[in-house]
Amino acid sequence: MPTESKEKTGLSIVTAGMVVIGDEILSGRIREKNSGHLAAVMTAIGIDLKEIRIVGDDEAAIIAAVNALRERFTYVFTSGGIGPTHDDITADAISKAFGLPCDHDAAAMQLLGEFYAGRNIEFTDARKRMARMPEGAGHIDNPVSVAPGFVIGNVHVMAGVPAVFQAMLDNVVPTLRTGRVLLSRSVHCPFGEGTIGEPLARIQDDYPDIAIGSYPKHDSGRFWTEIVLRGGDEARLEEAEATVAALVAELSA
């Protein structure tokens, strides 16, 4: 079990570690964004992110990293390697780290099967791989592309695509024991992320204590973005919310 230190107040400090998985990260083909987002969210809710490791698509490396961090920290978060291709080996590696079989989860199979059937898309063996997880794992909902992440023990396994990782983390946060109460605000934005990305990043720089996430939405040919702000200080949260709302109003003018 992970050990926890104590603050001077006597309250336990909740800790976390992260394992970023993927050859494409180590080669520089893809710029890694999930660790920064996780760090901002953990800071906002009072969890002390202590260590981040980046490993390739190597089963032994994933197992070693996950086992090391899950013994040391309250929570472990992983990103990457749970897709449909042959080199998405995270589910198998996590299963072996816990000494559990990895197989197609019945509920995940039903969820994905219905998703693809509703779009007249073949539910291929490759797509079925996204339903594989350790025996007894719980689901982490994925409102962006349906294929769930999973949680086993204190390890939360999530996708590598930033929009999906962020949406999954949204569903994980309410289940965590945190160091402070997390408050949340939402701002509707009628523009896509390509329009608001840069100015929103500047606002995030001005509010490092507030976690700001942007989540693309699409329906009937229309695109928009939901901007979610989280933090422990209500006054600062309201100030950041007003700043984001002003940005949206300026872009809409």
mmCIF file of N, CA and C in Angstrom, residues 123-233:
data_model
loop_
_atom_site.group_PDB
_atom_site.id
_atom_site.type_symbol
_atom_site.label_atom_id
_atom_site.label_comp_id
_atom_site.label_asym_id
_atom_site.label_seq_id
_atom_site.Cartn_x
_atom_site.Cartn_y
_atom_site.Cartn_z
ATOM 1 N N PHE A 123 -17.895 -3.696 -36.264
ATOM 2 C CA PHE A 123 -17.238 -3.850 -34.963
ATOM 3 C C PHE A 123 -16.149 -4.901 -35.133
ATOM 4 N N THR A 124 -15.018 -4.471 -35.638
ATOM 5 C CA THR A 124 -13.931 -5.380 -36.009
ATOM 6 C C THR A 124 -13.191 -5.894 -34.776
ATOM 7 N N ASP A 125 -12.359 -6.898 -34.991
ATOM 8 C CA ASP A 125 -11.539 -7.419 -33.895
ATOM 9 C C ASP A 125 -10.625 -6.336 -33.334
ATOM 10 N N ALA A 126 -10.124 -5.476 -34.212
ATOM 11 C CA ALA A 126 -9.259 -4.386 -33.752
ATOM 12 C C ALA A 126 -10.031 -3.459 -32.812
ATOM 13 N N ARG A 127 -11.255 -3.106 -33.183
ATOM 14 C CA ARG A 127 -12.062 -2.224 -32.317
ATOM 15 C C ARG A 127 -12.447 -2.933 -31.023
ATOM 16 N N LYS A 128 -12.620 -4.236 -31.084
ATOM 17 C CA LYS A 128 -12.946 -4.993 -29.875
ATOM 18 C C LYS A 128 -11.795 -4.955 -28.867
ATOM 19 N N ARG A 129 -10.576 -4.720 -29.345
ATOM 20 C CA ARG A 129 -9.433 -4.628 -28.434
ATOM 21 C C ARG A 129 -9.628 -3.514 -27.395
ATOM 22 N N MET A 130 -10.393 -2.498 -27.748
ATOM 23 C CA MET A 130 -10.606 -1.380 -26.835
ATOM 24 C C MET A 130 -11.521 -1.746 -25.665
ATOM 25 N N ALA A 131 -12.094 -2.955 -25.690
ATOM 26 C CA ALA A 131 -12.921 -3.435 -24.582
ATOM 27 C C ALA A 131 -12.132 -4.331 -23.633
ATOM 28 N N ARG A 132 -10.840 -4.516 -23.900
ATOM 29 C CA ARG A 132 -10.022 -5.397 -23.063
ATOM 30 C C ARG A 132 -9.505 -4.649 -21.838
ATOM 31 N N MET A 133 -9.582 -5.297 -20.683
ATOM 32 C CA MET A 133 -9.099 -4.705 -19.435
ATOM 33 C C MET A 133 -8.887 -5.811 -18.406
ATOM 34 N N PRO A 134 -8.209 -5.521 -17.306
ATOM 35 C CA PRO A 134 -7.999 -6.553 -16.290
ATOM 36 C C PRO A 134 -9.318 -7.042 -15.694
ATOM 37 N N GLU A 135 -9.347 -8.291 -15.338
ATOM 38 C CA GLU A 135 -10.534 -8.865 -14.706
ATOM 39 C C GLU A 135 -10.877 -8.081 -13.437
ATOM 40 N N GLY A 136 -12.124 -7.653 -13.328
ATOM 41 C CA GLY A 136 -12.578 -6.936 -12.149
ATOM 42 C C GLY A 136 -12.379 -5.434 -12.183
ATOM 43 N N ALA A 137 -11.824 -4.904 -13.283
ATOM 44 C CA ALA A 137 -11.596 -3.460 -13.378
ATOM 45 C C ALA A 137 -12.918 -2.718 -13.519
ATOM 46 N N GLY A 138 -12.950 -1.490 -13.005
ATOM 47 C CA GLY A 138 -14.102 -0.621 -13.194
ATOM 48 C C GLY A 138 -13.892 0.275 -14.404
ATOM 49 N N HIS A 139 -14.984 0.770 -14.964
ATOM 50 C CA HIS A 139 -14.900 1.615 -16.149
ATOM 51 C C HIS A 139 -14.613 3.068 -15.781
ATOM 52 N N ILE A 140 -13.897 3.763 -16.663
ATOM 53 C CA ILE A 140 -13.815 5.221 -16.654
ATOM 54 C C ILE A 140 -14.535 5.683 -17.908
ATOM 55 N N ASP A 141 -15.638 6.395 -17.737
ATOM 56 C CA ASP A 141 -16.470 6.779 -18.875
ATOM 57 C C ASP A 141 -15.711 7.693 -19.834
ATOM 58 N N ASN A 142 -16.032 7.532 -21.110
ATOM 59 C CA ASN A 142 -15.417 8.317 -22.175
ATOM 60 C C ASN A 142 -16.527 8.971 -22.997
ATOM 61 N N PRO A 143 -16.900 10.211 -22.674
ATOM 62 C CA PRO A 143 -17.989 10.870 -23.396
ATOM 63 C C PRO A 143 -17.594 11.365 -24.780
ATOM 64 N N VAL A 144 -16.317 11.297 -25.127
ATOM 65 C CA VAL A 144 -15.865 11.800 -26.425
ATOM 66 C C VAL A 144 -15.955 10.727 -27.501
ATOM 67 N N SER A 145 -15.352 9.555 -27.238
ATOM 68 C CA SER A 145 -15.317 8.504 -28.260
ATOM 69 C C SER A 145 -15.755 7.145 -27.738
ATOM 70 N N VAL A 146 -16.413 7.131 -26.598
ATOM 71 C CA VAL A 146 -17.118 5.972 -26.013
ATOM 72 C C VAL A 146 -16.204 4.925 -25.385
ATOM 73 N N ALA A 147 -15.136 4.497 -26.063
ATOM 74 C CA ALA A 147 -14.280 3.428 -25.534
ATOM 75 C C ALA A 147 -13.792 3.797 -24.135
ATOM 76 N N PRO A 148 -14.120 2.974 -23.123
ATOM 77 C CA PRO A 148 -13.813 3.378 -21.744
ATOM 78 C C PRO A 148 -12.353 3.170 -21.362
ATOM 79 N N GLY A 149 -11.901 3.978 -20.409
ATOM 80 C CA GLY A 149 -10.686 3.654 -19.690
ATOM 81 C C GLY A 149 -11.061 2.709 -18.562
ATOM 82 N N PHE A 150 -10.113 2.453 -17.649
ATOM 83 C CA PHE A 150 -10.472 1.578 -16.535
ATOM 84 C C PHE A 150 -9.642 1.912 -15.310
ATOM 85 N N VAL A 151 -10.164 1.484 -14.160
ATOM 86 C CA VAL A 151 -9.459 1.659 -12.894
ATOM 87 C C VAL A 151 -9.345 0.299 -12.223
ATOM 88 N N ILE A 152 -8.141 0.000 -11.750
ATOM 89 C CA ILE A 152 -7.891 -1.231 -11.012
ATOM 90 C C ILE A 152 -6.985 -0.876 -9.835
ATOM 91 N N GLY A 153 -7.413 -1.202 -8.638
ATOM 92 C CA GLY A 153 -6.672 -0.780 -7.470
ATOM 93 C C GLY A 153 -6.623 0.732 -7.408
ATOM 94 N N ASN A 154 -5.435 1.292 -7.267
ATOM 95 C CA ASN A 154 -5.288 2.749 -7.242
ATOM 96 C C ASN A 154 -4.767 3.307 -8.564
ATOM 97 N N VAL A 155 -4.855 2.498 -9.627
ATOM 98 C CA VAL A 155 -4.327 2.880 -10.935
ATOM 99 C C VAL A 155 -5.478 3.209 -11.889
ATOM 100 N N HIS A 156 -5.434 4.416 -12.461
ATOM 101 C CA HIS A 156 -6.450 4.876 -13.401
ATOM 102 C C HIS A 156 -5.828 4.928 -14.791
ATOM 103 N N VAL A 157 -6.379 4.153 -15.716
ATOM 104 C CA VAL A 157 -5.793 3.974 -17.042
ATOM 105 C C VAL A 157 -6.661 4.698 -18.063
ATOM 106 N N MET A 158 -6.036 5.685 -18.737
ATOM 107 C CA MET A 158 -6.810 6.553 -19.627
ATOM 108 C C MET A 158 -6.150 6.696 -20.987
ATOM 109 N N ALA A 159 -6.900 7.241 -21.915
ATOM 110 C CA ALA A 159 -6.438 7.366 -23.300
ATOM 111 C C ALA A 159 -5.330 8.406 -23.422
ATOM 112 N N GLY A 160 -4.610 8.330 -24.554
ATOM 113 C CA GLY A 160 -3.542 9.281 -24.801
ATOM 114 C C GLY A 160 -3.990 10.527 -25.540
ATOM 115 N N VAL A 161 -5.094 10.453 -26.292
ATOM 116 C CA VAL A 161 -5.604 11.628 -27.009
ATOM 117 C C VAL A 161 -6.023 12.678 -25.983
ATOM 118 N N PRO A 162 -5.459 13.886 -26.035
ATOM 119 C CA PRO A 162 -5.700 14.855 -24.958
ATOM 120 C C PRO A 162 -7.162 15.134 -24.658
ATOM 121 N N ALA A 163 -8.008 15.300 -25.677
ATOM 122 C CA ALA A 163 -9.417 15.599 -25.422
ATOM 123 C C ALA A 163 -10.091 14.454 -24.676
ATOM 124 N N VAL A 164 -9.720 13.222 -25.019
ATOM 125 C CA VAL A 164 -10.311 12.056 -24.361
ATOM 126 C C VAL A 164 -9.748 11.907 -22.945
ATOM 127 N N PHE A 165 -8.430 12.095 -22.803
ATOM 128 C CA PHE A 165 -7.817 12.031 -21.473
ATOM 129 C C PHE A 165 -8.473 13.035 -20.530
ATOM 130 N N GLN A 166 -8.662 14.248 -20.989
ATOM 131 C CA GLN A 166 -9.251 15.284 -20.146
ATOM 132 C C GLN A 166 -10.684 14.942 -19.764
ATOM 133 N N ALA A 167 -11.452 14.433 -20.720
ATOM 134 C CA ALA A 167 -12.841 14.065 -20.434
ATOM 135 C C ALA A 167 -12.898 12.898 -19.448
ATOM 136 N N MET A 168 -12.001 11.916 -19.604
ATOM 137 C CA MET A 168 -11.956 10.804 -18.657
ATOM 138 C C MET A 168 -11.566 11.299 -17.265
ATOM 139 N N LEU A 169 -10.585 12.191 -17.211
ATOM 140 C CA LEU A 169 -10.150 12.713 -15.914
ATOM 141 C C LEU A 169 -11.287 13.446 -15.220
ATOM 142 N N ASP A 170 -12.123 14.123 -15.984
ATOM 143 C CA ASP A 170 -13.302 14.779 -15.401
ATOM 144 C C ASP A 170 -14.162 13.779 -14.627
ATOM 145 N N ASN A 171 -14.276 12.568 -15.164
ATOM 146 C CA ASN A 171 -15.103 11.555 -14.519
ATOM 147 C C ASN A 171 -14.396 10.873 -13.360
ATOM 148 N N VAL A 172 -13.059 10.931 -13.351
ATOM 149 C CA VAL A 172 -12.292 10.332 -12.265
ATOM 150 C C VAL A 172 -12.248 11.239 -11.036
ATOM 151 N N VAL A 173 -12.087 12.541 -11.258
ATOM 152 C CA VAL A 173 -11.863 13.486 -10.153
ATOM 153 C C VAL A 173 -12.882 13.356 -9.021
ATOM 154 N N PRO A 174 -14.190 13.249 -9.307
ATOM 155 C CA PRO A 174 -15.139 13.151 -8.191
ATOM 156 C C PRO A 174 -14.976 11.902 -7.327
ATOM 157 N N THR A 175 -14.237 10.905 -7.804
ATOM 158 C CA THR A 175 -14.050 9.667 -7.045
ATOM 159 C C THR A 175 -12.814 9.714 -6.150
ATOM 160 N N LEU A 176 -12.010 10.760 -6.278
ATOM 161 C CA LEU A 176 -10.733 10.826 -5.573
ATOM 162 C C LEU A 176 -10.884 11.458 -4.196
ATOM 163 N N ARG A 177 -10.046 11.016 -3.274
ATOM 164 C CA ARG A 177 -9.923 11.685 -1.976
ATOM 165 C C ARG A 177 -8.947 12.824 -2.169
ATOM 166 N N THR A 178 -9.414 14.033 -1.973
ATOM 167 C CA THR A 178 -8.602 15.196 -2.308
ATOM 168 C C THR A 178 -8.228 15.990 -1.067
ATOM 169 N N GLY A 179 -7.305 16.922 -1.254
ATOM 170 C CA GLY A 179 -6.850 17.752 -0.152
ATOM 171 C C GLY A 179 -7.723 18.959 0.100
ATOM 172 N N ARG A 180 -8.599 19.270 -0.826
ATOM 173 C CA ARG A 180 -9.515 20.387 -0.633
ATOM 174 C C ARG A 180 -10.753 20.167 -1.490
ATOM 175 N N VAL A 181 -11.819 20.888 -1.175
ATOM 176 C CA VAL A 181 -13.054 20.765 -1.943
ATOM 177 C C VAL A 181 -12.839 21.378 -3.320
ATOM 178 N N LEU A 182 -13.234 20.673 -4.355
ATOM 179 C CA LEU A 182 -13.083 21.162 -5.712
ATOM 180 C C LEU A 182 -14.382 21.810 -6.178
ATOM 181 N N LEU A 183 -14.280 23.057 -6.615
ATOM 182 C CA LEU A 183 -15.421 23.781 -7.166
ATOM 183 C C LEU A 183 -15.293 23.806 -8.683
ATOM 184 N N SER A 184 -16.429 23.907 -9.363
ATOM 185 C CA SER A 184 -16.413 23.828 -10.819
ATOM 186 C C SER A 184 -17.363 24.855 -11.430
ATOM 187 N N ARG A 185 -16.957 25.413 -12.561
ATOM 188 C CA ARG A 185 -17.783 26.331 -13.340
ATOM 189 C C ARG A 185 -17.650 25.959 -14.814
ATOM 190 N N SER A 186 -18.701 26.183 -15.585
ATOM 191 C CA SER A 186 -18.687 25.895 -17.014
ATOM 192 C C SER A 186 -19.054 27.148 -17.807
ATOM 193 N N VAL A 187 -18.376 27.322 -18.930
ATOM 194 C CA VAL A 187 -18.667 28.431 -19.834
ATOM 195 C C VAL A 187 -18.912 27.852 -21.223
ATOM 196 N N HIS A 188 -20.076 28.140 -21.785
ATOM 197 C CA HIS A 188 -20.376 27.676 -23.149
ATOM 198 C C HIS A 188 -19.680 28.592 -24.151
ATOM 199 N N CYS A 189 -19.005 27.973 -25.115
ATOM 200 C CA CYS A 189 -18.311 28.734 -26.150
ATOM 201 C C CYS A 189 -18.786 28.245 -27.522
ATOM 202 N N PRO A 190 -19.319 29.136 -28.363
ATOM 203 C CA PRO A 190 -19.846 28.700 -29.662
ATOM 204 C C PRO A 190 -18.778 28.475 -30.724
ATOM 205 N N PHE A 191 -17.508 28.528 -30.330
ATOM 206 C CA PHE A 191 -16.404 28.358 -31.271
ATOM 207 C C PHE A 191 -15.638 27.067 -30.986
ATOM 208 N N GLY A 192 -14.928 26.580 -32.002
ATOM 209 C CA GLY A 192 -14.106 25.396 -31.849
ATOM 210 C C GLY A 192 -12.808 25.700 -31.130
ATOM 211 N N GLU A 193 -12.078 24.635 -30.762
ATOM 212 C CA GLU A 193 -10.832 24.804 -30.018
ATOM 213 C C GLU A 193 -9.760 25.542 -30.824
ATOM 214 N N GLY A 194 -9.821 25.423 -32.139
ATOM 215 C CA GLY A 194 -8.839 26.114 -32.966
ATOM 216 C C GLY A 194 -8.921 27.622 -32.833
ATOM 217 N N THR A 195 -10.115 28.118 -32.521
ATOM 218 C CA THR A 195 -10.311 29.560 -32.366
ATOM 219 C C THR A 195 -9.918 30.038 -30.982
ATOM 220 N N ILE A 196 -10.251 29.253 -29.974
ATOM 221 C CA ILE A 196 -10.052 29.727 -28.593
ATOM 222 C C ILE A 196 -8.777 29.202 -27.949
ATOM 223 N N GLY A 197 -8.084 28.265 -28.617
ATOM 224 C CA GLY A 197 -6.946 27.588 -27.981
ATOM 225 C C GLY A 197 -5.878 28.525 -27.459
ATOM 226 N N GLU A 198 -5.387 29.416 -28.303
ATOM 227 C CA GLU A 198 -4.286 30.290 -27.891
ATOM 228 C C GLU A 198 -4.694 31.295 -26.815
ATOM 229 N N PRO A 199 -5.801 32.036 -26.974
ATOM 230 C CA PRO A 199 -6.175 32.965 -25.897
ATOM 231 C C PRO A 199 -6.531 32.256 -24.598
ATOM 232 N N LEU A 200 -7.079 31.043 -24.696
ATOM 233 C CA LEU A 200 -7.404 30.297 -23.488
ATOM 234 C C LEU A 200 -6.135 29.858 -22.771
ATOM 235 N N ALA A 201 -5.101 29.519 -23.536
ATOM 236 C CA ALA A 201 -3.817 29.148 -22.936
ATOM 237 C C ALA A 201 -3.210 30.318 -22.172
ATOM 238 N N ARG A 202 -3.385 31.535 -22.686
ATOM 239 C CA ARG A 202 -2.866 32.719 -21.993
ATOM 240 C C ARG A 202 -3.612 32.953 -20.683
ATOM 241 N N ILE A 203 -4.911 32.689 -20.688
ATOM 242 C CA ILE A 203 -5.687 32.817 -19.449
ATOM 243 C C ILE A 203 -5.230 31.769 -18.439
ATOM 244 N N GLN A 204 -4.960 30.559 -18.906
ATOM 245 C CA GLN A 204 -4.466 29.521 -18.001
ATOM 246 C C GLN A 204 -3.149 29.944 -17.363
ATOM 247 N N ASP A 205 -2.285 30.599 -18.125
ATOM 248 C CA ASP A 205 -1.012 31.080 -17.579
ATOM 249 C C ASP A 205 -1.239 32.094 -16.459
ATOM 250 N N ASP A 206 -2.309 32.888 -16.580
ATOM 251 C CA ASP A 206 -2.614 33.908 -15.573
ATOM 252 C C ASP A 206 -3.280 33.321 -14.327
ATOM 253 N N TYR A 207 -3.812 32.093 -14.473
ATOM 254 C CA TYR A 207 -4.511 31.451 -13.356
ATOM 255 C C TYR A 207 -3.956 30.039 -13.147
ATOM 256 N N PRO A 208 -2.714 29.908 -12.697
ATOM 257 C CA PRO A 208 -2.117 28.574 -12.531
ATOM 258 C C PRO A 208 -2.797 27.734 -11.463
ATOM 259 N N ASP A 209 -3.537 28.386 -10.558
ATOM 260 C CA ASP A 209 -4.233 27.663 -9.496
ATOM 261 C C ASP A 209 -5.612 27.180 -9.916
ATOM 262 N N ILE A 210 -6.019 27.503 -11.139
ATOM 263 C CA ILE A 210 -7.310 27.074 -11.677
ATOM 264 C C ILE A 210 -7.064 26.142 -12.855
ATOM 265 N N ALA A 211 -7.648 24.956 -12.826
ATOM 266 C CA ALA A 211 -7.531 24.019 -13.947
ATOM 267 C C ALA A 211 -8.594 24.363 -14.981
ATOM 268 N N ILE A 212 -8.155 24.675 -16.191
ATOM 269 C CA ILE A 212 -9.070 25.061 -17.263
ATOM 270 C C ILE A 212 -9.009 24.006 -18.355
ATOM 271 N N GLY A 213 -10.132 23.363 -18.612
ATOM 272 C CA GLY A 213 -10.209 22.348 -19.658
ATOM 273 C C GLY A 213 -11.172 22.774 -20.744
ATOM 274 N N SER A 214 -10.850 22.438 -21.988
ATOM 275 C CA SER A 214 -11.746 22.734 -23.112
ATOM 276 C C SER A 214 -12.113 21.428 -23.794
ATOM 277 N N TYR A 215 -13.410 21.248 -24.030
ATOM 278 C CA TYR A 215 -13.899 19.974 -24.540
ATOM 279 C C TYR A 215 -14.733 20.200 -25.798
ATOM 280 N N PRO A 216 -14.238 19.724 -26.945
ATOM 281 C CA PRO A 216 -14.950 19.950 -28.205
ATOM 282 C C PRO A 216 -16.250 19.166 -28.258
ATOM 283 N N LYS A 217 -17.266 19.787 -28.828
ATOM 284 C CA LYS A 217 -18.575 19.164 -28.978
ATOM 285 C C LYS A 217 -18.992 19.246 -30.440
ATOM 286 N N HIS A 218 -19.786 18.269 -30.863
ATOM 287 C CA HIS A 218 -20.246 18.234 -32.246
ATOM 288 C C HIS A 218 -21.615 17.595 -32.307
ATOM 289 N N ASP A 219 -22.520 18.247 -33.029
ATOM 290 C CA ASP A 219 -23.854 17.673 -33.204
ATOM 291 C C ASP A 219 -24.489 18.286 -34.444
ATOM 292 N N SER A 220 -24.971 17.424 -35.332
ATOM 293 C CA SER A 220 -25.696 17.871 -36.531
ATOM 294 C C SER A 220 -24.906 18.897 -37.337
ATOM 295 N N GLY A 221 -23.609 18.645 -37.477
ATOM 296 C CA GLY A 221 -22.785 19.529 -38.276
ATOM 297 C C GLY A 221 -22.355 20.808 -37.589
ATOM 298 N N ARG A 222 -22.680 20.954 -36.317
ATOM 299 C CA ARG A 222 -22.349 22.170 -35.578
ATOM 300 C C ARG A 222 -21.279 21.853 -34.537
ATOM 301 N N PHE A 223 -20.259 22.701 -34.471
ATOM 302 C CA PHE A 223 -19.165 22.518 -33.523
ATOM 303 C C PHE A 223 -19.200 23.618 -32.470
ATOM 304 N N TRP A 224 -18.901 23.252 -31.237
ATOM 305 C CA TRP A 224 -18.737 24.236 -30.183
ATOM 306 C C TRP A 224 -17.826 23.645 -29.120
ATOM 307 N N THR A 225 -17.556 24.417 -28.082
ATOM 308 C CA THR A 225 -16.638 23.974 -27.031
ATOM 309 C C THR A 225 -17.232 24.276 -25.664
ATOM 310 N N GLU A 226 -17.129 23.312 -24.773
ATOM 311 C CA GLU A 226 -17.481 23.549 -23.377
ATOM 312 C C GLU A 226 -16.181 23.784 -22.609
ATOM 313 N N ILE A 227 -16.105 24.917 -21.935
ATOM 314 C CA ILE A 227 -14.926 25.255 -21.156
ATOM 315 C C ILE A 227 -15.258 25.047 -19.684
ATOM 316 N N VAL A 228 -14.484 24.201 -19.021
ATOM 317 C CA VAL A 228 -14.730 23.860 -17.622
ATOM 318 C C VAL A 228 -13.561 24.360 -16.778
ATOM 319 N N LEU A 229 -13.887 25.077 -15.708
ATOM 320 C CA LEU A 229 -12.875 25.614 -14.799
ATOM 321 C C LEU A 229 -13.053 24.975 -13.435
ATOM 322 N N ARG A 230 -11.921 24.594 -12.793
ATOM 323 C CA ARG A 230 -11.982 23.951 -11.491
ATOM 324 C C ARG A 230 -10.932 24.552 -10.572
ATOM 325 N N GLY A 231 -11.321 24.722 -9.320
ATOM 326 C CA GLY A 231 -10.368 25.246 -8.355
ATOM 327 C C GLY A 231 -10.924 25.168 -6.955
ATOM 328 N N GLY A 232 -10.074 25.431 -5.982
ATOM 329 C CA GLY A 232 -10.480 25.338 -4.587
ATOM 330 C C GLY A 232 -10.843 26.667 -3.959
ATOM 331 N N ASP A 233 -10.522 27.784 -4.636
ATOM 332 C CA ASP A 233 -10.802 29.113 -4.110
ATOM 333 C C ASP A 233 -11.934 29.733 -4.923
#
